mmCIF file of N, CA and C in Angstrom:
data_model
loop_
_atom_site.group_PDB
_atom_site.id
_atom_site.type_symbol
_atom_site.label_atom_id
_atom_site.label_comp_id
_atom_site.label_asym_id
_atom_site.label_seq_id
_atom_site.Cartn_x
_atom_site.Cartn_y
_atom_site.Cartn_z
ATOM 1 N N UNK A 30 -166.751 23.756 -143.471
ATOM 2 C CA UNK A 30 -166.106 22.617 -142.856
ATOM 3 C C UNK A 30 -167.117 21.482 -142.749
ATOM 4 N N UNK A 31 -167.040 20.260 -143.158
ATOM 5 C CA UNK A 31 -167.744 18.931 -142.676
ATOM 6 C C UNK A 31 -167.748 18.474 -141.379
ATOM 7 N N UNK A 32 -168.984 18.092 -141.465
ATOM 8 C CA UNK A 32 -169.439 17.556 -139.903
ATOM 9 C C UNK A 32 -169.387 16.155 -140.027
ATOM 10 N N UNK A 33 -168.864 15.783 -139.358
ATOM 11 C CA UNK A 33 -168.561 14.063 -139.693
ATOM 12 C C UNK A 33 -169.611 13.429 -138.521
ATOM 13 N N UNK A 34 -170.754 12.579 -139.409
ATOM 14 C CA UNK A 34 -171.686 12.215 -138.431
ATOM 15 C C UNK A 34 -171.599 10.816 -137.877
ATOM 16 N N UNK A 35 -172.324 10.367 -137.156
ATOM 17 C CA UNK A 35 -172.140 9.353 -136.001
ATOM 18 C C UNK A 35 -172.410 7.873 -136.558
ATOM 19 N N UNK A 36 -171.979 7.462 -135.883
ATOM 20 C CA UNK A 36 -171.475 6.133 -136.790
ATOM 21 C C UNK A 36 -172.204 4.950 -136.441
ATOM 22 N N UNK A 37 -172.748 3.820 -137.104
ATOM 23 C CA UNK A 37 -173.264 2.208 -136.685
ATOM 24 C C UNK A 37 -174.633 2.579 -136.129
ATOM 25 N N UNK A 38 -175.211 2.032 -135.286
ATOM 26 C CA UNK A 38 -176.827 1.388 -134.954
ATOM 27 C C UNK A 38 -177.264 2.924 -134.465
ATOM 28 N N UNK A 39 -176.110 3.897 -134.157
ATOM 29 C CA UNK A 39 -176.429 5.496 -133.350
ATOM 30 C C UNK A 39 -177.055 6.310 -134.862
ATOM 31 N N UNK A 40 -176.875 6.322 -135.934
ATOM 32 C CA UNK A 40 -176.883 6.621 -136.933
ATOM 33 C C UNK A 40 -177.502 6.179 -138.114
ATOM 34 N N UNK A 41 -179.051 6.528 -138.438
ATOM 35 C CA UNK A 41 -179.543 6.313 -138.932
ATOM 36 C C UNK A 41 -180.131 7.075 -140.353
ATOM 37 N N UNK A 42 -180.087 6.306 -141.913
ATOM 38 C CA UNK A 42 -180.287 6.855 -143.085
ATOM 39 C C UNK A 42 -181.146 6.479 -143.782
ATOM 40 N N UNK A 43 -181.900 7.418 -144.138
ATOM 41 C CA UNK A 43 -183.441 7.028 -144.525
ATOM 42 C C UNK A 43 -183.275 7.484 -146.576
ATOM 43 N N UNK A 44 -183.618 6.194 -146.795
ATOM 44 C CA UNK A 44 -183.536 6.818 -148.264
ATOM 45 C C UNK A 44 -184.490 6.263 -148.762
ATOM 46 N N UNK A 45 -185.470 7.188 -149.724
ATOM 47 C CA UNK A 45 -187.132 6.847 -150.416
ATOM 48 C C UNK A 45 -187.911 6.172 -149.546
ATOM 49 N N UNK A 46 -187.680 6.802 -148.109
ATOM 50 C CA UNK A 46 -188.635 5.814 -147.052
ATOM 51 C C UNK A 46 -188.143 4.705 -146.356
ATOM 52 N N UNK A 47 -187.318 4.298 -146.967
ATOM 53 C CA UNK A 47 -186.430 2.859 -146.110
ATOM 54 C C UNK A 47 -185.482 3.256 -145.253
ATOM 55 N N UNK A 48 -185.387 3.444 -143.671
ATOM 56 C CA UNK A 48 -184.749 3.514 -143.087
ATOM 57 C C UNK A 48 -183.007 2.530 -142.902
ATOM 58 N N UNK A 49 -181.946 2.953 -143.002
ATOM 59 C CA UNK A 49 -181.140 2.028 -142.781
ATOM 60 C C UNK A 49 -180.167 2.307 -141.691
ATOM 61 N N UNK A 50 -179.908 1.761 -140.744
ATOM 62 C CA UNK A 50 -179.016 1.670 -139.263
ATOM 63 C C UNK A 50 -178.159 0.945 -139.025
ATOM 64 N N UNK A 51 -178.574 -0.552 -139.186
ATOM 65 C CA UNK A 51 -177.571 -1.370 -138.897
ATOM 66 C C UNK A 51 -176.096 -1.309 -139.620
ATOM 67 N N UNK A 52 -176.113 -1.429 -141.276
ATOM 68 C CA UNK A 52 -175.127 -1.130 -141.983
ATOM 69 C C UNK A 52 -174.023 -0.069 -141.945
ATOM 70 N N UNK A 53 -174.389 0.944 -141.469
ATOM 71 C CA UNK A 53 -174.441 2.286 -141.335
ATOM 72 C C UNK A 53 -172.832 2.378 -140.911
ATOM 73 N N UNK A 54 -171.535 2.628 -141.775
ATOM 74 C CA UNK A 54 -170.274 2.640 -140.836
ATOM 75 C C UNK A 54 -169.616 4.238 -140.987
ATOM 76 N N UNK A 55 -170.004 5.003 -141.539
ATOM 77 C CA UNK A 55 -169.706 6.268 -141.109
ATOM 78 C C UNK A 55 -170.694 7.436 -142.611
ATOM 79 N N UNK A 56 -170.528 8.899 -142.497
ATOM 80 C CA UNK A 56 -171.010 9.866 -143.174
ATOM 81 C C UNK A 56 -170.498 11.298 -142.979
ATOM 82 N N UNK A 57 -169.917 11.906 -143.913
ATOM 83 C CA UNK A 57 -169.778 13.429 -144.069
ATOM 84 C C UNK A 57 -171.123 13.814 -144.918
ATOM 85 N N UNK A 58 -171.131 15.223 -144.108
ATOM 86 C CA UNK A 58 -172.464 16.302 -144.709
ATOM 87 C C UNK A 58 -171.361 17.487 -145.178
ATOM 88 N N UNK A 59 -171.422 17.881 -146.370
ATOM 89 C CA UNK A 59 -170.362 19.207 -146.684
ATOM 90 C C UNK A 59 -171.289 19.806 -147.170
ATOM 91 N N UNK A 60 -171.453 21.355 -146.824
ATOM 92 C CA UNK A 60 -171.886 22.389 -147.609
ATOM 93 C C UNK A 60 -171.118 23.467 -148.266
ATOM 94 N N UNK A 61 -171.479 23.677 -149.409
ATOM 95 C CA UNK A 61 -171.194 24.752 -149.937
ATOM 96 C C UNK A 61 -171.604 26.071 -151.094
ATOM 97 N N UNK A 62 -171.703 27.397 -150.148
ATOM 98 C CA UNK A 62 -172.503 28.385 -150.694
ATOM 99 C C UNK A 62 -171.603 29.127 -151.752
ATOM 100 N N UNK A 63 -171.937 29.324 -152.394
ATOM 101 C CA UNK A 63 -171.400 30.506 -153.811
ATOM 102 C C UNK A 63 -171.777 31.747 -153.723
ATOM 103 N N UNK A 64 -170.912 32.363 -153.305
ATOM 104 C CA UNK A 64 -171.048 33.881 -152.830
ATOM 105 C C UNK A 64 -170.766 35.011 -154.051
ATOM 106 N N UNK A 65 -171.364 35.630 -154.609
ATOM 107 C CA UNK A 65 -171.460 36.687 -155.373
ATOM 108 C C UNK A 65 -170.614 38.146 -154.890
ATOM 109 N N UNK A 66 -169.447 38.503 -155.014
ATOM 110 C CA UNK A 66 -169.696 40.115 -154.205
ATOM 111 C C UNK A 66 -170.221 41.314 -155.160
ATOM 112 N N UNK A 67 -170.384 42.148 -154.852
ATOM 113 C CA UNK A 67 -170.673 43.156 -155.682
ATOM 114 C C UNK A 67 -170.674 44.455 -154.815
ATOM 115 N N UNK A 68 -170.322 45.001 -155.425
ATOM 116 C CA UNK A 68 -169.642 46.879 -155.456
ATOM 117 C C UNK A 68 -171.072 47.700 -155.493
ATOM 118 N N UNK A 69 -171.100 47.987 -154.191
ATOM 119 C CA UNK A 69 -171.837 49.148 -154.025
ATOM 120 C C UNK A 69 -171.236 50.244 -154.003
ATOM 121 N N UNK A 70 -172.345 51.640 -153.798
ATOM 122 C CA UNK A 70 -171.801 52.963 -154.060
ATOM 123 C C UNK A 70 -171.051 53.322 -152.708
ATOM 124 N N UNK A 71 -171.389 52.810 -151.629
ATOM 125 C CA UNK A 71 -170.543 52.830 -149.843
ATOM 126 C C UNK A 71 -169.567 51.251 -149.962
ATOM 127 N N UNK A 72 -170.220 50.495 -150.138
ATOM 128 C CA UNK A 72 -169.638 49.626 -149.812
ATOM 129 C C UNK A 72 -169.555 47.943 -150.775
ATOM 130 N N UNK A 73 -169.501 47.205 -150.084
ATOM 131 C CA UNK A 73 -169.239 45.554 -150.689
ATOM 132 C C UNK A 73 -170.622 44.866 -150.724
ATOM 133 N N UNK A 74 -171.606 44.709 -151.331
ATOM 134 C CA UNK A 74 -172.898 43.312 -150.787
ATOM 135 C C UNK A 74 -171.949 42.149 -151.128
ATOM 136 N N UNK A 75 -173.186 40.885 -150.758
ATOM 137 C CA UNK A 75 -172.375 39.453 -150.962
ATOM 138 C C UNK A 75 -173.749 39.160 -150.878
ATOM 139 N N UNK A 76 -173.833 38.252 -152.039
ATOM 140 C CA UNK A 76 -175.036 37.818 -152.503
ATOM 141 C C UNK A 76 -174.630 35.914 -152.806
ATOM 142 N N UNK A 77 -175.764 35.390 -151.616
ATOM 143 C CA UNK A 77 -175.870 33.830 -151.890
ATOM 144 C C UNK A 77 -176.793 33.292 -153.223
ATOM 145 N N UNK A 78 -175.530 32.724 -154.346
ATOM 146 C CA UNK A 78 -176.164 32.671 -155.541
ATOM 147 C C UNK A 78 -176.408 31.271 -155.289
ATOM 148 N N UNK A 79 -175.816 30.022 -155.063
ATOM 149 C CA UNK A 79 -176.073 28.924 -155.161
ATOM 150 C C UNK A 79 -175.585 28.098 -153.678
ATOM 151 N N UNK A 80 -176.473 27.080 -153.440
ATOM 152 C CA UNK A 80 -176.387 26.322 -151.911
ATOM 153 C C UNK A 80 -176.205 25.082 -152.150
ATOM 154 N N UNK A 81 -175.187 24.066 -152.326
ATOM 155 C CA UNK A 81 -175.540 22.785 -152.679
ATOM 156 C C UNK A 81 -174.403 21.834 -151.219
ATOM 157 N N UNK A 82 -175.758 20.563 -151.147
ATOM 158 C CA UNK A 82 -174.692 20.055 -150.202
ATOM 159 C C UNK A 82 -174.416 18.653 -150.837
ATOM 160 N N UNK A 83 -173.232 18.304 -150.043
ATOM 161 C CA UNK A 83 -172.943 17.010 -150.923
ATOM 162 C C UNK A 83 -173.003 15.832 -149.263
ATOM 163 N N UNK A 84 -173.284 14.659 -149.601
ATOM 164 C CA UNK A 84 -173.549 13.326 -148.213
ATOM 165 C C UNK A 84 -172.471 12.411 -148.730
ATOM 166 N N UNK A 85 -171.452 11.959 -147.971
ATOM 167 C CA UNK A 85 -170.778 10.625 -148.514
ATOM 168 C C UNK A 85 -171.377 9.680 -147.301
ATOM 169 N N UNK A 86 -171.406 8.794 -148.183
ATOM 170 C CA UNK A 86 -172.142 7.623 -146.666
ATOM 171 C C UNK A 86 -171.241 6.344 -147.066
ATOM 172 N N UNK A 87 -170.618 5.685 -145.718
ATOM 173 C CA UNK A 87 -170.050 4.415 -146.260
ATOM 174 C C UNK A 87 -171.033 3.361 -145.180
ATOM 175 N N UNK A 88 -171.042 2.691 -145.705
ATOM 176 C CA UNK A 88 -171.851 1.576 -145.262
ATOM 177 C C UNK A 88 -171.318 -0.284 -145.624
ATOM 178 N N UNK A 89 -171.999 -1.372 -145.202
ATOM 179 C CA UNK A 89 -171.159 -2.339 -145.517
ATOM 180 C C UNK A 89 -172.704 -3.290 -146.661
ATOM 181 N N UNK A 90 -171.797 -3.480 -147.528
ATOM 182 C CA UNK A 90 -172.447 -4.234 -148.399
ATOM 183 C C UNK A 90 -173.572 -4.969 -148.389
ATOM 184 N N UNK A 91 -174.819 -5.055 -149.095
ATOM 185 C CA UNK A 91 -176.027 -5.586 -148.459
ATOM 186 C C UNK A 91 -176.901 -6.273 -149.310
ATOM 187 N N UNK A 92 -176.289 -6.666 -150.799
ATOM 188 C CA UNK A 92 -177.072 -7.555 -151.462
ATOM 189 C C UNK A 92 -177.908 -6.355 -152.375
ATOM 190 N N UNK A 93 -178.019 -6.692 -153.848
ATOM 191 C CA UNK A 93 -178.944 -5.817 -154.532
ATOM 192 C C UNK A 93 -180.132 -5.109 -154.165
ATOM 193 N N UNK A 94 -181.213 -5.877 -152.970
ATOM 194 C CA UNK A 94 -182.117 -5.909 -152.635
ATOM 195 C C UNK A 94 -182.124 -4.795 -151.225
ATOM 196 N N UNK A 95 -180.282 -4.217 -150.825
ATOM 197 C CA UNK A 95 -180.377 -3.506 -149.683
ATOM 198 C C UNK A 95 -180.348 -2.275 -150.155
ATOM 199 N N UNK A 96 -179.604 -1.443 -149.473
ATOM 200 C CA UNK A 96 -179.181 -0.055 -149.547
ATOM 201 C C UNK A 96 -178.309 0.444 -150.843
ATOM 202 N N UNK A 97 -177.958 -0.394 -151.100
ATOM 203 C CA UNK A 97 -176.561 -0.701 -152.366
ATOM 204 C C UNK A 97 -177.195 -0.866 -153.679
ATOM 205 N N UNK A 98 -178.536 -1.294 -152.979
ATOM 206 C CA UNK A 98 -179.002 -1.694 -154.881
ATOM 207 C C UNK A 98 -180.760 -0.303 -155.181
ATOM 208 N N UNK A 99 -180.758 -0.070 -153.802
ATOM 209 C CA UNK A 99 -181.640 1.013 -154.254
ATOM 210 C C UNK A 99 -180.660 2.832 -154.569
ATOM 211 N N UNK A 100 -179.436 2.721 -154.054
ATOM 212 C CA UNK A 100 -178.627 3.909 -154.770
ATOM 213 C C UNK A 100 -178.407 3.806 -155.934
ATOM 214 N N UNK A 101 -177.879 2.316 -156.593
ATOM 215 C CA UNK A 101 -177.609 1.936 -158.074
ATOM 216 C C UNK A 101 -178.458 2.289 -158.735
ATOM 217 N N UNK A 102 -180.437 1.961 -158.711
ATOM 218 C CA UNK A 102 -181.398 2.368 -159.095
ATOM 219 C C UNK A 102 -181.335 3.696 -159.269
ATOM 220 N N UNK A 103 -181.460 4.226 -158.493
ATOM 221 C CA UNK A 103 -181.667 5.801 -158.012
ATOM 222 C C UNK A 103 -180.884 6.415 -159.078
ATOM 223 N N UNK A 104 -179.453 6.106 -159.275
ATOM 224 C CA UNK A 104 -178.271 6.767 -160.209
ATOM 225 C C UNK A 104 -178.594 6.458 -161.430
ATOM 226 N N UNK A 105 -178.926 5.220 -161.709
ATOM 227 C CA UNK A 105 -179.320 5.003 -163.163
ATOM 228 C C UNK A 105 -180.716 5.813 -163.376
ATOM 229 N N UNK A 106 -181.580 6.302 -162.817
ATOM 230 C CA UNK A 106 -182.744 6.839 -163.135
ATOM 231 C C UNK A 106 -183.161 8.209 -163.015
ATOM 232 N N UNK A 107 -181.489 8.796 -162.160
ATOM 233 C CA UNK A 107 -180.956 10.582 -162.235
ATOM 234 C C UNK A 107 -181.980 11.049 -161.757
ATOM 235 N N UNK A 108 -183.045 10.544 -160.922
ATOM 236 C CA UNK A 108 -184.034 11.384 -159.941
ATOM 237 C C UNK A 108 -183.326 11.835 -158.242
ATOM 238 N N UNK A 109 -183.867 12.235 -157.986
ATOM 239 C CA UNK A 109 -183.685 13.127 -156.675
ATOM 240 C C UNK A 109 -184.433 12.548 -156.225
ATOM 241 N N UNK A 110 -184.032 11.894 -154.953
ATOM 242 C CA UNK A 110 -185.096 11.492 -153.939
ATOM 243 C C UNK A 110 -185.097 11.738 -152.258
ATOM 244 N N UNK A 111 -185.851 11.506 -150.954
ATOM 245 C CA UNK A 111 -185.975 11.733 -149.887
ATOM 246 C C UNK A 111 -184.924 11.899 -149.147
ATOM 247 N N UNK A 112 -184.460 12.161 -148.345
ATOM 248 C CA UNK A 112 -182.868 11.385 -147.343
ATOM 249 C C UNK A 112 -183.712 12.009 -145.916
ATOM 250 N N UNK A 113 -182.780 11.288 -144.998
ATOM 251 C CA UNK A 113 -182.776 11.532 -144.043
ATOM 252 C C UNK A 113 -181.774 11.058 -143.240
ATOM 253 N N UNK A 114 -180.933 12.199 -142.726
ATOM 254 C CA UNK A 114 -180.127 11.199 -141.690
ATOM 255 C C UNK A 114 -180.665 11.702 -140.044
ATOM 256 N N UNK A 115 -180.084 10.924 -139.370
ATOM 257 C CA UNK A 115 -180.268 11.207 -137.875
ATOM 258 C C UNK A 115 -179.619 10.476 -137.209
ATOM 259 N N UNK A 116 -178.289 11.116 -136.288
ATOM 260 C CA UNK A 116 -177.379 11.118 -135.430
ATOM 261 C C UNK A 116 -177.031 11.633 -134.468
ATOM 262 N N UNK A 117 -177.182 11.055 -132.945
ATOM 263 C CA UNK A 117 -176.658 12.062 -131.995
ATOM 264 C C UNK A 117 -178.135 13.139 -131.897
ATOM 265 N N UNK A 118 -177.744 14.577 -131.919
ATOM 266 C CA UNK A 118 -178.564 15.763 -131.628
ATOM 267 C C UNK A 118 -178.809 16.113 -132.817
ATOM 268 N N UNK A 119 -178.314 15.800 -134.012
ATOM 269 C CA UNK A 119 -178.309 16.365 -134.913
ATOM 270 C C UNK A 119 -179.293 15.657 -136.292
ATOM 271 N N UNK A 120 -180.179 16.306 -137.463
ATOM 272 C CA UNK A 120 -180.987 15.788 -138.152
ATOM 273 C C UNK A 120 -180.722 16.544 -139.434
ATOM 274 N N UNK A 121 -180.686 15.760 -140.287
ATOM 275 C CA UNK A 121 -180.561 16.775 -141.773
ATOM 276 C C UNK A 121 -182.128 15.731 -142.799
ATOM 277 N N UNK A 122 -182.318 16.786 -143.509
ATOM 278 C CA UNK A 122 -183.249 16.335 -144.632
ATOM 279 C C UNK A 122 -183.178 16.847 -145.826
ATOM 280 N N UNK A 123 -183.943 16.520 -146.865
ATOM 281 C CA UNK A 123 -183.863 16.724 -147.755
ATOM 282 C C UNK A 123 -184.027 16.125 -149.277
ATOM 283 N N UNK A 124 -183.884 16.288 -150.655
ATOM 284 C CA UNK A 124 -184.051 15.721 -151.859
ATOM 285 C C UNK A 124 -182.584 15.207 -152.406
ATOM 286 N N UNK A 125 -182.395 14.383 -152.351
ATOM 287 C CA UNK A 125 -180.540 14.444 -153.225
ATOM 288 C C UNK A 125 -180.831 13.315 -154.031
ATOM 289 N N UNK A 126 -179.758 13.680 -155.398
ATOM 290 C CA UNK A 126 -179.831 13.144 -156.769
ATOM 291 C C UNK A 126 -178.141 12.114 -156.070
ATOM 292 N N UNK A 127 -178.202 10.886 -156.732
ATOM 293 C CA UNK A 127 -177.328 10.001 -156.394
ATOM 294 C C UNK A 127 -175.549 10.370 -157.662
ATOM 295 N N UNK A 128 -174.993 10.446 -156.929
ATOM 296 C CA UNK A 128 -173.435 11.002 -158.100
ATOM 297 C C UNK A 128 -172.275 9.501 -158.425
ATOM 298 N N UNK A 129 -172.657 9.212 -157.244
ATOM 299 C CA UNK A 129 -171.545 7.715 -157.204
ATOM 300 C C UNK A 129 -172.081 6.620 -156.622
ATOM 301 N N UNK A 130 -171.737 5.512 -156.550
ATOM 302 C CA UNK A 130 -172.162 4.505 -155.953
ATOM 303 C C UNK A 130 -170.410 3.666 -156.308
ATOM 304 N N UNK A 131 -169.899 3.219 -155.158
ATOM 305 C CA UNK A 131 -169.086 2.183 -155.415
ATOM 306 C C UNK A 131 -168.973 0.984 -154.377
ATOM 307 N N UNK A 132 -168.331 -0.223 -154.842
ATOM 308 C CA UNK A 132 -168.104 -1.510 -153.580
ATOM 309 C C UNK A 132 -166.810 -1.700 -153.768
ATOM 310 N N UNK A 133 -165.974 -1.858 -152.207
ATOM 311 C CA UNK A 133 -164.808 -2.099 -152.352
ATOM 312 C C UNK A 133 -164.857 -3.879 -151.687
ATOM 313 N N UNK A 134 -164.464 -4.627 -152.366
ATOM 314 C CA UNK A 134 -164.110 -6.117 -152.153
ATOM 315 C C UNK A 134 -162.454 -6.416 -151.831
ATOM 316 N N UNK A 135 -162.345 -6.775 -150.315
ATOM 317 C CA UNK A 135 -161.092 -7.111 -149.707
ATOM 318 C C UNK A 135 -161.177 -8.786 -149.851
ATOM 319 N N UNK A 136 -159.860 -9.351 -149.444
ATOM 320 C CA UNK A 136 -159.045 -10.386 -149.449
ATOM 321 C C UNK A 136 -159.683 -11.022 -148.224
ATOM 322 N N UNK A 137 -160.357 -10.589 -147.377
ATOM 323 C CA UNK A 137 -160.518 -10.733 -146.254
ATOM 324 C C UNK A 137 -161.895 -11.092 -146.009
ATOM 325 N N UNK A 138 -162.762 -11.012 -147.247
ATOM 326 C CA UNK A 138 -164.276 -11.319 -147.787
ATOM 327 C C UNK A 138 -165.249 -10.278 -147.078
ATOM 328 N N UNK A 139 -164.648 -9.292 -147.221
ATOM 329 C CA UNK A 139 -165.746 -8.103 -146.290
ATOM 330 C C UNK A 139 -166.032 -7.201 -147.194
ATOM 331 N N UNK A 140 -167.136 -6.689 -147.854
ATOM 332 C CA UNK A 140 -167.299 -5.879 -148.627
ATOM 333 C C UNK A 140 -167.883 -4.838 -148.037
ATOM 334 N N UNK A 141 -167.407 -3.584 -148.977
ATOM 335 C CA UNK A 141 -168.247 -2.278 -148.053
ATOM 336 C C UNK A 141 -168.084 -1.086 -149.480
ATOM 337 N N UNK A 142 -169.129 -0.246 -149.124
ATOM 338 C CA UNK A 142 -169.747 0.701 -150.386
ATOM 339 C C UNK A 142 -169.971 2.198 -149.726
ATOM 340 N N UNK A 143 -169.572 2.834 -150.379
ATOM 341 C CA UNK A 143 -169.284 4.162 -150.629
ATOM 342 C C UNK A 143 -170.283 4.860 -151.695
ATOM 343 N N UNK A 144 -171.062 6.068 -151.302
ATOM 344 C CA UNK A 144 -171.790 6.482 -152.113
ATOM 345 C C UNK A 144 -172.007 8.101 -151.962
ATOM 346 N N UNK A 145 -171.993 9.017 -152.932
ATOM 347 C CA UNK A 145 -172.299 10.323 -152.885
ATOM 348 C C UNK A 145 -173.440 10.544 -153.406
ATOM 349 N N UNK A 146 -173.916 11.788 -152.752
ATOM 350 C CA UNK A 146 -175.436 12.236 -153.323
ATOM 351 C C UNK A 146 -175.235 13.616 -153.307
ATOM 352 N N UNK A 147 -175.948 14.381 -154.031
ATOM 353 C CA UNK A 147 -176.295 15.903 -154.034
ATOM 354 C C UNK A 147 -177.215 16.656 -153.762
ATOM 355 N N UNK A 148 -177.432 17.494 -153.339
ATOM 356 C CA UNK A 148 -178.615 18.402 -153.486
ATOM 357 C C UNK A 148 -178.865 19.495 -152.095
ATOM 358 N N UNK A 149 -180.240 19.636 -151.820
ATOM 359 C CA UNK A 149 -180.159 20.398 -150.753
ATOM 360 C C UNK A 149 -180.680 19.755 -149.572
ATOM 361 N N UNK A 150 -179.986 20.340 -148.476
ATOM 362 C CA UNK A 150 -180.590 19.719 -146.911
ATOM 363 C C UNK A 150 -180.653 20.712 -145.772
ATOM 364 N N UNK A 151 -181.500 20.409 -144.941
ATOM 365 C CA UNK A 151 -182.145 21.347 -144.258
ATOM 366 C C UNK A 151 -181.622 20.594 -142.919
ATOM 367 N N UNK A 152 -180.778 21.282 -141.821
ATOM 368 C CA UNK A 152 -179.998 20.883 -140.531
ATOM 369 C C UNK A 152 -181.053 21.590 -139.413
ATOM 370 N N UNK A 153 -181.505 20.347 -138.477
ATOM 371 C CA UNK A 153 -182.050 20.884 -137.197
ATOM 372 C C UNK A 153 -181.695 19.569 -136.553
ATOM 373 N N UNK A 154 -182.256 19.953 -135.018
ATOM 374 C CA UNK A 154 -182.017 18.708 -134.040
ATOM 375 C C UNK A 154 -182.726 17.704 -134.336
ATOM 376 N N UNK A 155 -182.306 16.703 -133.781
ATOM 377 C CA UNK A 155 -183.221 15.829 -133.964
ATOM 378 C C UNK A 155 -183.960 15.648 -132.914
ATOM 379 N N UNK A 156 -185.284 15.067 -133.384
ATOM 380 C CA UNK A 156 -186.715 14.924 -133.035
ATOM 381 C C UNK A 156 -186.724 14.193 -131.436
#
């Protein structure tokens, strides 16, 4: 199940070292393990073959030079890099490779961006 994390100036995302807060308008953390079973001579094992988590972060638009234009980088260059979020009690870390990057442009002149990342993250409290 996703933990839907905390939202605006409470909620902070650190990517290749650059912290970002202000922008910050919401984030899901989803995990999911790939379970193996296998047939023993008594009974069932279950073996964790693969762990991957996925981050959606929406945030509001910030000029090439913000948050928006170092994910674009990141995706075009298919490296894995730092994250960090921190919300509330809660802290995740980790390496994630960038999957999407998009901007949605309203009628209303407010732009805001949506972005997925992959990889693995490590959940404790925060500091």
């Amino acid at each position: 199940m996703p933990a839907t994390a905390i939202t605006g100036s409470q909620f902070t995302f650190t990517y290749n070292a650059v912290a970002y807060s202000a922008q910050v308008t919401g984030g899901t953390v989803s995990r999911e393990t790939s379970v193996t079973r296998i047939k023993t001579l008594t009974d069932m094992a279950y073996k964790n073959t693969d762990d991957n988590c996925t981050l959606e972060v929406s945030f509001l638009y910030d000029e090439e030079t913000g948050l928006v234009g170092a994910l674009n980088t990141a995706q075009g260059a298919g490296t894995a890099n730092a994250i960090s979020l921190v919300g509330g009690d809660a802290k995740w870390t980790g390496n994630m490779i960038v999957s999407s990057v998009s901007t949605e442009f309203t009628a209303d002149g407010i732009a805001t961006c949506t972005a997925s990342l992959e990889g693995a993250l490590t959940f404790a409290d925060a500091p």
